[in-house]
Amino acid sequence: MTFIQTHAKRIAVSLLLISLFAHYSRADELFRADFETGDLSQWKQTGTNSVNASERNVQVVTDPVQQGKFAVKITIHPDDVFNQRQLRAQLGGPKVHVQEGSDTFMSFALCMQQPPLDRDNFFYWEGQPPPRWNNVMTWWVEPKGDKTFISYGTGNLGRDGVHWQAEFEIGKWHQLAMHIRWSEDPTKGSVSLWFDGKKVLEKNLKTKGAESVYFCQPGIHRSPHRESIDTIFFDNFILADKLSEVLPEGS
């Protein structure tokens, strides 16, 4: 190898190292689904199965949208049966590999043009085997009198406790952002939530079980079965390695 070839190779290696350093020293998006492809192709590589995501139930739409030209519309019907207790119409969201003390940052926009007729679980984190399937936290909307509320709870479908609840305005896009610090120890795990750019929760909680992989399935989940039909819209999902990537400007 000549001197010139050796020198050129060293320069190429140096440029590669500089590029890699710049890549890993900044905050990176780990997953984005903004539907600007006009289809569901951004969800094809998540490794999580969609459930009852037929054209009847899941449609990319041009109105309403939170940003860009497209969003997704998800509708649940009484015959969208998953098993004897559950109804589901869901997208297969990204997986996260977690350990004690690791962090997850995620945000997305959601909207309902009509009030929900029943409780609709629209997002959760669930651990996959080994050792078992383990739903550790859930977000949902539900009617209470003439108002709609959004809630967050831990444990299977929030049964271990509701830690945040707020009125959910119909006909308006809302942005939900989260920072999960994963731990089986309730004094070391924590959840911080931002709703429409305002911090609404910061609390130490048990956030995981023995599992090391957790996944999400945005959409509508119900347990037990209900006869009503509800529709929810989503836009602009972001999973990142830094909080700044998922919060709206000015938060």
PDB file of C-alpha atoms in Angstrom:
ATOM      1  CA  MET A   1       0.000   0.000   0.000  1.00  0.00           C
ATOM      2  CA  THR A   2       1.417   3.377  -1.013  1.00  0.00           C
ATOM      3  CA  PHE A   3       1.820   6.358   1.304  1.00  0.00           C
ATOM      4  CA  ILE A   4      -1.058   8.146  -0.448  1.00  0.00           C
ATOM      5  CA  GLN A   5      -3.351   5.119  -0.081  1.00  0.00           C
ATOM      6  CA  THR A   6      -2.445   4.739   3.600  1.00  0.00           C
ATOM      7  CA  HIS A   7      -3.029   8.440   4.249  1.00  0.00           C
ATOM      8  CA  ALA A   8      -6.374   8.356   2.424  1.00  0.00           C
ATOM      9  CA  LYS A   9      -7.458   5.319   4.446  1.00  0.00           C
ATOM     10  CA  ARG A  10      -6.573   7.063   7.718  1.00  0.00           C
ATOM     11  CA  ILE A  11      -8.576  10.126   6.670  1.00  0.00           C
ATOM     12  CA  ALA A  12     -11.585   7.951   5.795  1.00  0.00           C
ATOM     13  CA  VAL A  13     -11.434   6.172   9.163  1.00  0.00           C
ATOM     14  CA  SER A  14     -11.142   9.506  10.977  1.00  0.00           C
ATOM     15  CA  LEU A  15     -14.168  10.900   9.149  1.00  0.00           C
ATOM     16  CA  LEU A  16     -16.156   7.770   9.996  1.00  0.00           C
ATOM     17  CA  LEU A  17     -15.268   8.051  13.684  1.00  0.00           C
ATOM     18  CA  ILE A  18     -16.232  11.739  13.716  1.00  0.00           C
ATOM     19  CA  SER A  19     -19.558  10.883  12.084  1.00  0.00           C
ATOM     20  CA  LEU A  20     -20.266   8.115  14.596  1.00  0.00           C
ATOM     21  CA  PHE A  21     -19.375  10.379  17.525  1.00  0.00           C
ATOM     22  CA  ALA A  22     -21.722  13.087  16.248  1.00  0.00           C
ATOM     23  CA  HIS A  23     -24.479  10.512  15.742  1.00  0.00           C
ATOM     24  CA  TYR A  24     -24.284   9.061  19.237  1.00  0.00           C
ATOM     25  CA  SER A  25     -23.647  12.324  21.074  1.00  0.00           C
ATOM     26  CA  ARG A  26     -26.982  13.809  20.066  1.00  0.00           C
ATOM     27  CA  ALA A  27     -30.469  12.746  21.024  1.00  0.00           C
ATOM     28  CA  ASP A  28     -31.827  10.173  18.581  1.00  0.00           C
ATOM     29  CA  GLU A  29     -35.338   9.158  17.656  1.00  0.00           C
ATOM     30  CA  LEU A  30     -35.677   5.423  18.100  1.00  0.00           C
ATOM     31  CA  PHE A  31     -39.087   5.252  16.405  1.00  0.00           C
ATOM     32  CA  ARG A  32     -41.320   7.729  14.611  1.00  0.00           C
ATOM     33  CA  ALA A  33     -44.743   7.186  13.065  1.00  0.00           C
ATOM     34  CA  ASP A  34     -46.326  10.355  11.719  1.00  0.00           C
ATOM     35  CA  PHE A  35     -48.302   8.617   8.936  1.00  0.00           C
ATOM     36  CA  GLU A  36     -46.837  11.010   6.349  1.00  0.00           C
ATOM     37  CA  THR A  37     -46.188   7.995   4.135  1.00  0.00           C
ATOM     38  CA  GLY A  38     -49.975   7.911   3.684  1.00  0.00           C
ATOM     39  CA  ASP A  39     -50.130   4.330   4.957  1.00  0.00           C
ATOM     40  CA  LEU A  40     -49.173   2.129   7.921  1.00  0.00           C
ATOM     41  CA  SER A  41     -45.716   1.168   6.637  1.00  0.00           C
ATOM     42  CA  GLN A  42     -43.964   2.886   9.580  1.00  0.00           C
ATOM     43  CA  TRP A  43     -45.462   0.208  11.853  1.00  0.00           C
ATOM     44  CA  LYS A  44     -44.246  -2.804   9.874  1.00  0.00           C
ATOM     45  CA  GLN A  45     -40.851  -3.210  11.583  1.00  0.00           C
ATOM     46  CA  THR A  46     -41.797  -2.838  15.259  1.00  0.00           C
ATOM     47  CA  GLY A  47     -41.858  -6.562  15.994  1.00  0.00           C
ATOM     48  CA  THR A  48     -45.254  -6.206  17.705  1.00  0.00           C
ATOM     49  CA  ASN A  49     -48.428  -7.611  16.191  1.00  0.00           C
ATOM     50  CA  SER A  50     -51.386  -5.412  15.345  1.00  0.00           C
ATOM     51  CA  VAL A  51     -54.773  -6.735  16.489  1.00  0.00           C
ATOM     52  CA  ASN A  52     -57.948  -6.541  14.391  1.00  0.00           C
ATOM     53  CA  ALA A  53     -56.265  -3.841  12.286  1.00  0.00           C
ATOM     54  CA  SER A  54     -58.586  -4.355   9.328  1.00  0.00           C
ATOM     55  CA  GLU A  55     -59.476  -1.541   6.936  1.00  0.00           C
ATOM     56  CA  ARG A  56     -62.807  -1.252   8.741  1.00  0.00           C
ATOM     57  CA  ASN A  57     -61.029  -0.534  12.028  1.00  0.00           C
ATOM     58  CA  VAL A  58     -57.794   1.261  11.094  1.00  0.00           C
ATOM     59  CA  GLN A  59     -57.647   3.964   8.435  1.00  0.00           C
ATOM     60  CA  VAL A  60     -55.072   6.611   7.522  1.00  0.00           C
ATOM     61  CA  VAL A  61     -57.023   9.865   7.134  1.00  0.00           C
ATOM     62  CA  THR A  62     -56.486  13.470   6.062  1.00  0.00           C
ATOM     63  CA  ASP A  63     -58.918  14.968   8.584  1.00  0.00           C
ATOM     64  CA  PRO A  64     -58.447  15.564  11.417  1.00  0.00           C
ATOM     65  CA  VAL A  65     -54.641  15.769  11.606  1.00  0.00           C
ATOM     66  CA  GLN A  66     -52.405  17.115  14.359  1.00  0.00           C
ATOM     67  CA  GLN A  67     -49.522  17.900  11.994  1.00  0.00           C
ATOM     68  CA  GLY A  68     -48.636  17.210   8.393  1.00  0.00           C
ATOM     69  CA  LYS A  69     -51.171  15.721   5.994  1.00  0.00           C
ATOM     70  CA  PHE A  70     -52.124  12.414   7.624  1.00  0.00           C
ATOM     71  CA  ALA A  71     -53.202  10.829  10.909  1.00  0.00           C
ATOM     72  CA  VAL A  72     -54.727   7.470  11.826  1.00  0.00           C
ATOM     73  CA  LYS A  73     -58.323   6.712  12.779  1.00  0.00           C
ATOM     74  CA  ILE A  74     -59.042   3.635  14.913  1.00  0.00           C
ATOM     75  CA  THR A  75     -62.577   2.369  15.569  1.00  0.00           C
ATOM     76  CA  ILE A  76     -63.681  -0.479  17.806  1.00  0.00           C
ATOM     77  CA  HIS A  77     -66.837  -2.554  17.339  1.00  0.00           C
ATOM     78  CA  PRO A  78     -68.567  -5.158  19.538  1.00  0.00           C
ATOM     79  CA  ASP A  79     -67.328  -7.967  17.276  1.00  0.00           C
ATOM     80  CA  ASP A  80     -63.625  -7.015  17.441  1.00  0.00           C
ATOM     81  CA  VAL A  81     -63.055  -9.962  19.745  1.00  0.00           C
ATOM     82  CA  PHE A  82     -59.604 -10.909  21.032  1.00  0.00           C
ATOM     83  CA  ASN A  83     -60.792 -13.445  23.605  1.00  0.00           C
ATOM     84  CA  GLN A  84     -63.741 -14.058  25.936  1.00  0.00           C
ATOM     85  CA  ARG A  85     -63.005 -10.919  27.958  1.00  0.00           C
ATOM     86  CA  GLN A  86     -61.251  -8.557  25.589  1.00  0.00           C
ATOM     87  CA  LEU A  87     -62.074  -6.472  22.525  1.00  0.00           C
ATOM     88  CA  ARG A  88     -59.164  -4.976  20.595  1.00  0.00           C
ATOM     89  CA  ALA A  89     -58.439  -2.761  17.590  1.00  0.00           C
ATOM     90  CA  GLN A  90     -54.757  -1.873  17.862  1.00  0.00           C
ATOM     91  CA  LEU A  91     -51.543  -1.094  16.042  1.00  0.00           C
ATOM     92  CA  GLY A  92     -48.382  -2.992  16.931  1.00  0.00           C
ATOM     93  CA  GLY A  93     -46.139  -0.398  18.551  1.00  0.00           C
ATOM     94  CA  PRO A  94     -42.396  -0.381  19.236  1.00  0.00           C
ATOM     95  CA  LYS A  95     -40.648  -2.548  21.808  1.00  0.00           C
ATOM     96  CA  VAL A  96     -38.186  -1.306  24.411  1.00  0.00           C
ATOM     97  CA  HIS A  97     -35.455  -3.366  26.067  1.00  0.00           C
ATOM     98  CA  VAL A  98     -35.266  -2.312  29.699  1.00  0.00           C
ATOM     99  CA  GLN A  99     -33.247  -2.955  32.835  1.00  0.00           C
ATOM    100  CA  GLU A 100     -33.238  -1.562  36.355  1.00  0.00           C
ATOM    101  CA  GLY A 101     -32.831   2.200  36.114  1.00  0.00           C
ATOM    102  CA  SER A 102     -33.138   2.529  32.332  1.00  0.00           C
ATOM    103  CA  ASP A 103     -35.322   5.242  30.782  1.00  0.00           C
ATOM    104  CA  THR A 104     -37.968   5.425  28.073  1.00  0.00           C
ATOM    105  CA  PHE A 105     -39.201   8.680  26.499  1.00  0.00           C
ATOM    106  CA  MET A 106     -42.285   8.679  24.279  1.00  0.00           C
ATOM    107  CA  SER A 107     -44.975  11.049  23.044  1.00  0.00           C
ATOM    108  CA  PHE A 108     -47.935  11.100  20.683  1.00  0.00           C
ATOM    109  CA  ALA A 109     -51.038  13.127  19.854  1.00  0.00           C
ATOM    110  CA  LEU A 110     -54.604  11.892  20.270  1.00  0.00           C
ATOM    111  CA  CYS A 111     -58.072  13.226  19.562  1.00  0.00           C
ATOM    112  CA  MET A 112     -61.704  12.141  19.853  1.00  0.00           C
ATOM    113  CA  GLN A 113     -64.342  13.930  17.816  1.00  0.00           C
ATOM    114  CA  GLN A 114     -67.173  12.306  19.762  1.00  0.00           C
ATOM    115  CA  PRO A 115     -67.213  11.471  23.497  1.00  0.00           C
ATOM    116  CA  PRO A 116     -66.433   7.839  24.304  1.00  0.00           C
ATOM    117  CA  LEU A 117     -69.425   5.702  25.189  1.00  0.00           C
ATOM    118  CA  ASP A 118     -67.377   3.328  27.364  1.00  0.00           C
ATOM    119  CA  ARG A 119     -63.924   3.088  28.874  1.00  0.00           C
ATOM    120  CA  ASP A 120     -61.329   2.842  26.103  1.00  0.00           C
ATOM    121  CA  ASN A 121     -57.772   1.803  27.011  1.00  0.00           C
ATOM    122  CA  PHE A 122     -55.764   3.570  24.309  1.00  0.00           C
ATOM    123  CA  PHE A 123     -52.140   2.902  25.338  1.00  0.00           C
ATOM    124  CA  TYR A 124     -50.195   0.612  27.672  1.00  0.00           C
ATOM    125  CA  TRP A 125     -46.803  -0.905  28.309  1.00  0.00           C
ATOM    126  CA  GLU A 126     -46.813  -4.682  28.616  1.00  0.00           C
ATOM    127  CA  GLY A 127     -43.929  -7.029  29.350  1.00  0.00           C
ATOM    128  CA  GLN A 128     -43.462 -10.129  27.228  1.00  0.00           C
ATOM    129  CA  PRO A 129     -42.142 -13.529  28.329  1.00  0.00           C
ATOM    130  CA  PRO A 130     -39.912 -14.522  29.900  1.00  0.00           C
ATOM    131  CA  PRO A 131     -41.312 -14.925  32.418  1.00  0.00           C
ATOM    132  CA  ARG A 132     -44.876 -13.856  31.451  1.00  0.00           C
ATOM    133  CA  TRP A 133     -47.187 -11.339  29.794  1.00  0.00           C
ATOM    134  CA  ASN A 134     -47.384  -8.454  32.238  1.00  0.00           C
ATOM    135  CA  ASN A 135     -49.366  -5.251  31.704  1.00  0.00           C
ATOM    136  CA  VAL A 136     -47.687  -2.760  34.050  1.00  0.00           C
ATOM    137  CA  MET A 137     -49.360   0.561  33.170  1.00  0.00           C
ATOM    138  CA  THR A 138     -52.274   1.847  31.108  1.00  0.00           C
ATOM    139  CA  TRP A 139     -53.780   5.115  29.844  1.00  0.00           C
ATOM    140  CA  TRP A 140     -57.505   5.356  29.089  1.00  0.00           C
ATOM    141  CA  VAL A 141     -60.439   7.677  28.407  1.00  0.00           C
ATOM    142  CA  GLU A 142     -63.916   7.194  29.833  1.00  0.00           C
ATOM    143  CA  PRO A 143     -67.213   9.055  30.226  1.00  0.00           C
ATOM    144  CA  LYS A 144     -68.258  10.390  33.616  1.00  0.00           C
ATOM    145  CA  GLY A 145     -71.605  12.127  33.510  1.00  0.00           C
ATOM    146  CA  ASP A 146     -71.504  14.691  30.718  1.00  0.00           C
ATOM    147  CA  LYS A 147     -67.687  14.884  30.735  1.00  0.00           C
ATOM    148  CA  THR A 148     -64.804  12.773  29.443  1.00  0.00           C
ATOM    149  CA  PHE A 149     -61.706  12.034  31.517  1.00  0.00           C
ATOM    150  CA  ILE A 150     -58.241  10.755  30.684  1.00  0.00           C
ATOM    151  CA  SER A 151     -56.507   8.605  33.307  1.00  0.00           C
ATOM    152  CA  TYR A 152     -53.212   6.855  33.990  1.00  0.00           C
ATOM    153  CA  GLY A 153     -52.834   3.862  36.288  1.00  0.00           C
ATOM    154  CA  THR A 154     -50.326   1.145  37.149  1.00  0.00           C
ATOM    155  CA  GLY A 155     -50.809  -2.584  37.352  1.00  0.00           C
ATOM    156  CA  ASN A 156     -52.909  -4.595  34.920  1.00  0.00           C
ATOM    157  CA  LEU A 157     -55.178  -2.004  33.234  1.00  0.00           C
ATOM    158  CA  GLY A 158     -54.533   0.399  36.101  1.00  0.00           C
ATOM    159  CA  ARG A 159     -55.881  -1.851  38.854  1.00  0.00           C
ATOM    160  CA  ASP A 160     -53.011  -1.099  41.257  1.00  0.00           C
ATOM    161  CA  GLY A 161     -53.895   2.576  41.420  1.00  0.00           C
ATOM    162  CA  VAL A 162     -54.854   5.654  39.400  1.00  0.00           C
ATOM    163  CA  HIS A 163     -52.084   8.243  39.666  1.00  0.00           C
ATOM    164  CA  TRP A 164     -53.352  10.968  37.348  1.00  0.00           C
ATOM    165  CA  GLN A 165     -56.697  12.003  35.908  1.00  0.00           C
ATOM    166  CA  ALA A 166     -57.851  15.095  34.009  1.00  0.00           C
ATOM    167  CA  GLU A 167     -60.748  16.277  31.924  1.00  0.00           C
ATOM    168  CA  PHE A 168     -60.335  15.397  28.245  1.00  0.00           C
ATOM    169  CA  GLU A 169     -61.712  17.975  25.835  1.00  0.00           C
ATOM    170  CA  ILE A 170     -63.525  16.461  22.862  1.00  0.00           C
ATOM    171  CA  GLY A 171     -62.844  17.793  19.355  1.00  0.00           C
ATOM    172  CA  LYS A 172     -59.310  18.928  20.217  1.00  0.00           C
ATOM    173  CA  TRP A 173     -55.905  17.388  19.642  1.00  0.00           C
ATOM    174  CA  HIS A 174     -54.005  16.600  22.847  1.00  0.00           C
ATOM    175  CA  GLN A 175     -50.334  15.734  23.235  1.00  0.00           C
ATOM    176  CA  LEU A 176     -49.217  13.149  25.792  1.00  0.00           C
ATOM    177  CA  ALA A 177     -45.529  12.725  26.656  1.00  0.00           C
ATOM    178  CA  MET A 178     -43.969  10.327  29.143  1.00  0.00           C
ATOM    179  CA  HIS A 179     -40.674   9.561  30.843  1.00  0.00           C
ATOM    180  CA  ILE A 180     -40.599   6.077  32.360  1.00  0.00           C
ATOM    181  CA  ARG A 181     -37.738   5.054  34.644  1.00  0.00           C
ATOM    182  CA  TRP A 182     -37.987   1.300  34.834  1.00  0.00           C
ATOM    183  CA  SER A 183     -37.640  -0.447  38.184  1.00  0.00           C
ATOM    184  CA  GLU A 184     -39.251  -3.208  40.222  1.00  0.00           C
ATOM    185  CA  ASP A 185     -38.554  -1.078  43.305  1.00  0.00           C
ATOM    186  CA  PRO A 186     -41.350   1.496  43.851  1.00  0.00           C
ATOM    187  CA  THR A 187     -38.832   3.864  45.457  1.00  0.00           C
ATOM    188  CA  LYS A 188     -36.546   3.803  42.397  1.00  0.00           C
ATOM    189  CA  GLY A 189     -38.968   3.576  39.480  1.00  0.00           C
ATOM    190  CA  SER A 190     -40.755   6.740  38.387  1.00  0.00           C
ATOM    191  CA  VAL A 191     -43.231   8.139  35.895  1.00  0.00           C
ATOM    192  CA  SER A 192     -43.395  11.722  34.646  1.00  0.00           C
ATOM    193  CA  LEU A 193     -46.231  12.813  32.354  1.00  0.00           C
ATOM    194  CA  TRP A 194     -46.827  15.944  30.284  1.00  0.00           C
ATOM    195  CA  PHE A 195     -50.304  16.710  28.936  1.00  0.00           C
ATOM    196  CA  ASP A 196     -50.600  19.432  26.311  1.00  0.00           C
ATOM    197  CA  GLY A 197     -47.104  20.627  27.208  1.00  0.00           C
ATOM    198  CA  LYS A 198     -47.703  20.901  30.962  1.00  0.00           C
ATOM    199  CA  LYS A 199     -46.134  18.561  33.489  1.00  0.00           C
ATOM    200  CA  VAL A 200     -48.989  16.812  35.292  1.00  0.00           C
ATOM    201  CA  LEU A 201     -47.282  13.938  37.129  1.00  0.00           C
ATOM    202  CA  GLU A 202     -43.910  13.118  38.659  1.00  0.00           C
ATOM    203  CA  LYS A 203     -44.117  10.146  40.987  1.00  0.00           C
ATOM    204  CA  ASN A 204     -42.049   7.208  42.233  1.00  0.00           C
ATOM    205  CA  LEU A 205     -43.759   3.968  41.250  1.00  0.00           C
ATOM    206  CA  LYS A 206     -43.077   0.334  40.510  1.00  0.00           C
ATOM    207  CA  THR A 207     -42.861   0.399  36.727  1.00  0.00           C
ATOM    208  CA  LYS A 208     -41.761  -3.098  35.714  1.00  0.00           C
ATOM    209  CA  GLY A 209     -41.838  -6.747  36.611  1.00  0.00           C
ATOM    210  CA  ALA A 210     -39.208  -9.383  35.922  1.00  0.00           C
ATOM    211  CA  GLU A 211     -39.497  -8.898  32.151  1.00  0.00           C
ATOM    212  CA  SER A 212     -36.767  -7.192  30.132  1.00  0.00           C
ATOM    213  CA  VAL A 213     -38.789  -6.375  26.984  1.00  0.00           C
ATOM    214  CA  TYR A 214     -41.905  -4.190  26.974  1.00  0.00           C
ATOM    215  CA  PHE A 215     -44.166  -3.272  24.059  1.00  0.00           C
ATOM    216  CA  CYS A 216     -47.082  -0.951  23.358  1.00  0.00           C
ATOM    217  CA  GLN A 217     -50.223  -1.350  21.226  1.00  0.00           C
ATOM    218  CA  PRO A 218     -51.904   2.023  20.577  1.00  0.00           C
ATOM    219  CA  GLY A 219     -55.567   1.833  19.685  1.00  0.00           C
ATOM    220  CA  ILE A 220     -58.638   0.788  21.653  1.00  0.00           C
ATOM    221  CA  HIS A 221     -58.664  -2.099  24.118  1.00  0.00           C
ATOM    222  CA  ARG A 222     -61.665  -3.074  26.229  1.00  0.00           C
ATOM    223  CA  SER A 223     -62.151  -5.529  29.051  1.00  0.00           C
ATOM    224  CA  PRO A 224     -64.858  -6.736  29.485  1.00  0.00           C
ATOM    225  CA  HIS A 225     -66.716  -6.663  26.168  1.00  0.00           C
ATOM    226  CA  ARG A 226     -68.954  -3.667  25.453  1.00  0.00           C
ATOM    227  CA  GLU A 227     -71.611  -3.108  22.799  1.00  0.00           C
ATOM    228  CA  SER A 228     -70.735   0.485  21.885  1.00  0.00           C
ATOM    229  CA  ILE A 229     -68.668   1.748  18.945  1.00  0.00           C
ATOM    230  CA  ASP A 230     -65.953   4.344  19.664  1.00  0.00           C
ATOM    231  CA  THR A 231     -63.352   6.077  17.491  1.00  0.00           C
ATOM    232  CA  ILE A 232     -60.015   7.664  18.393  1.00  0.00           C
ATOM    233  CA  PHE A 233     -57.410   9.454  16.255  1.00  0.00           C
ATOM    234  CA  PHE A 234     -53.607   9.372  16.708  1.00  0.00           C
ATOM    235  CA  ASP A 235     -50.720  11.273  15.172  1.00  0.00           C
ATOM    236  CA  ASN A 236     -46.976  11.852  15.505  1.00  0.00           C
ATOM    237  CA  PHE A 237     -45.647   8.994  17.657  1.00  0.00           C
ATOM    238  CA  ILE A 238     -42.055   9.534  18.806  1.00  0.00           C
ATOM    239  CA  LEU A 239     -39.882   7.182  20.870  1.00  0.00           C
ATOM    240  CA  ALA A 240     -36.487   8.702  21.704  1.00  0.00           C
ATOM    241  CA  ASP A 241     -33.476   8.456  24.001  1.00  0.00           C
ATOM    242  CA  LYS A 242     -33.795  12.016  25.366  1.00  0.00           C
ATOM    243  CA  LEU A 243     -36.703  13.886  26.934  1.00  0.00           C
ATOM    244  CA  SER A 244     -36.113  16.926  24.731  1.00  0.00           C
ATOM    245  CA  GLU A 245     -37.029  14.894  21.648  1.00  0.00           C
ATOM    246  CA  VAL A 246     -40.578  14.124  22.818  1.00  0.00           C
ATOM    247  CA  LEU A 247     -41.667  17.378  24.480  1.00  0.00           C
ATOM    248  CA  PRO A 248     -43.242  20.191  22.452  1.00  0.00           C
ATOM    249  CA  GLU A 249     -41.257  23.410  22.270  1.00  0.00           C
ATOM    250  CA  GLY A 250     -41.667  25.585  25.343  1.00  0.00           C
ATOM    251  CA  SER A 251     -42.523  22.710  27.721  1.00  0.00           C
TER     252      SER A 251
END
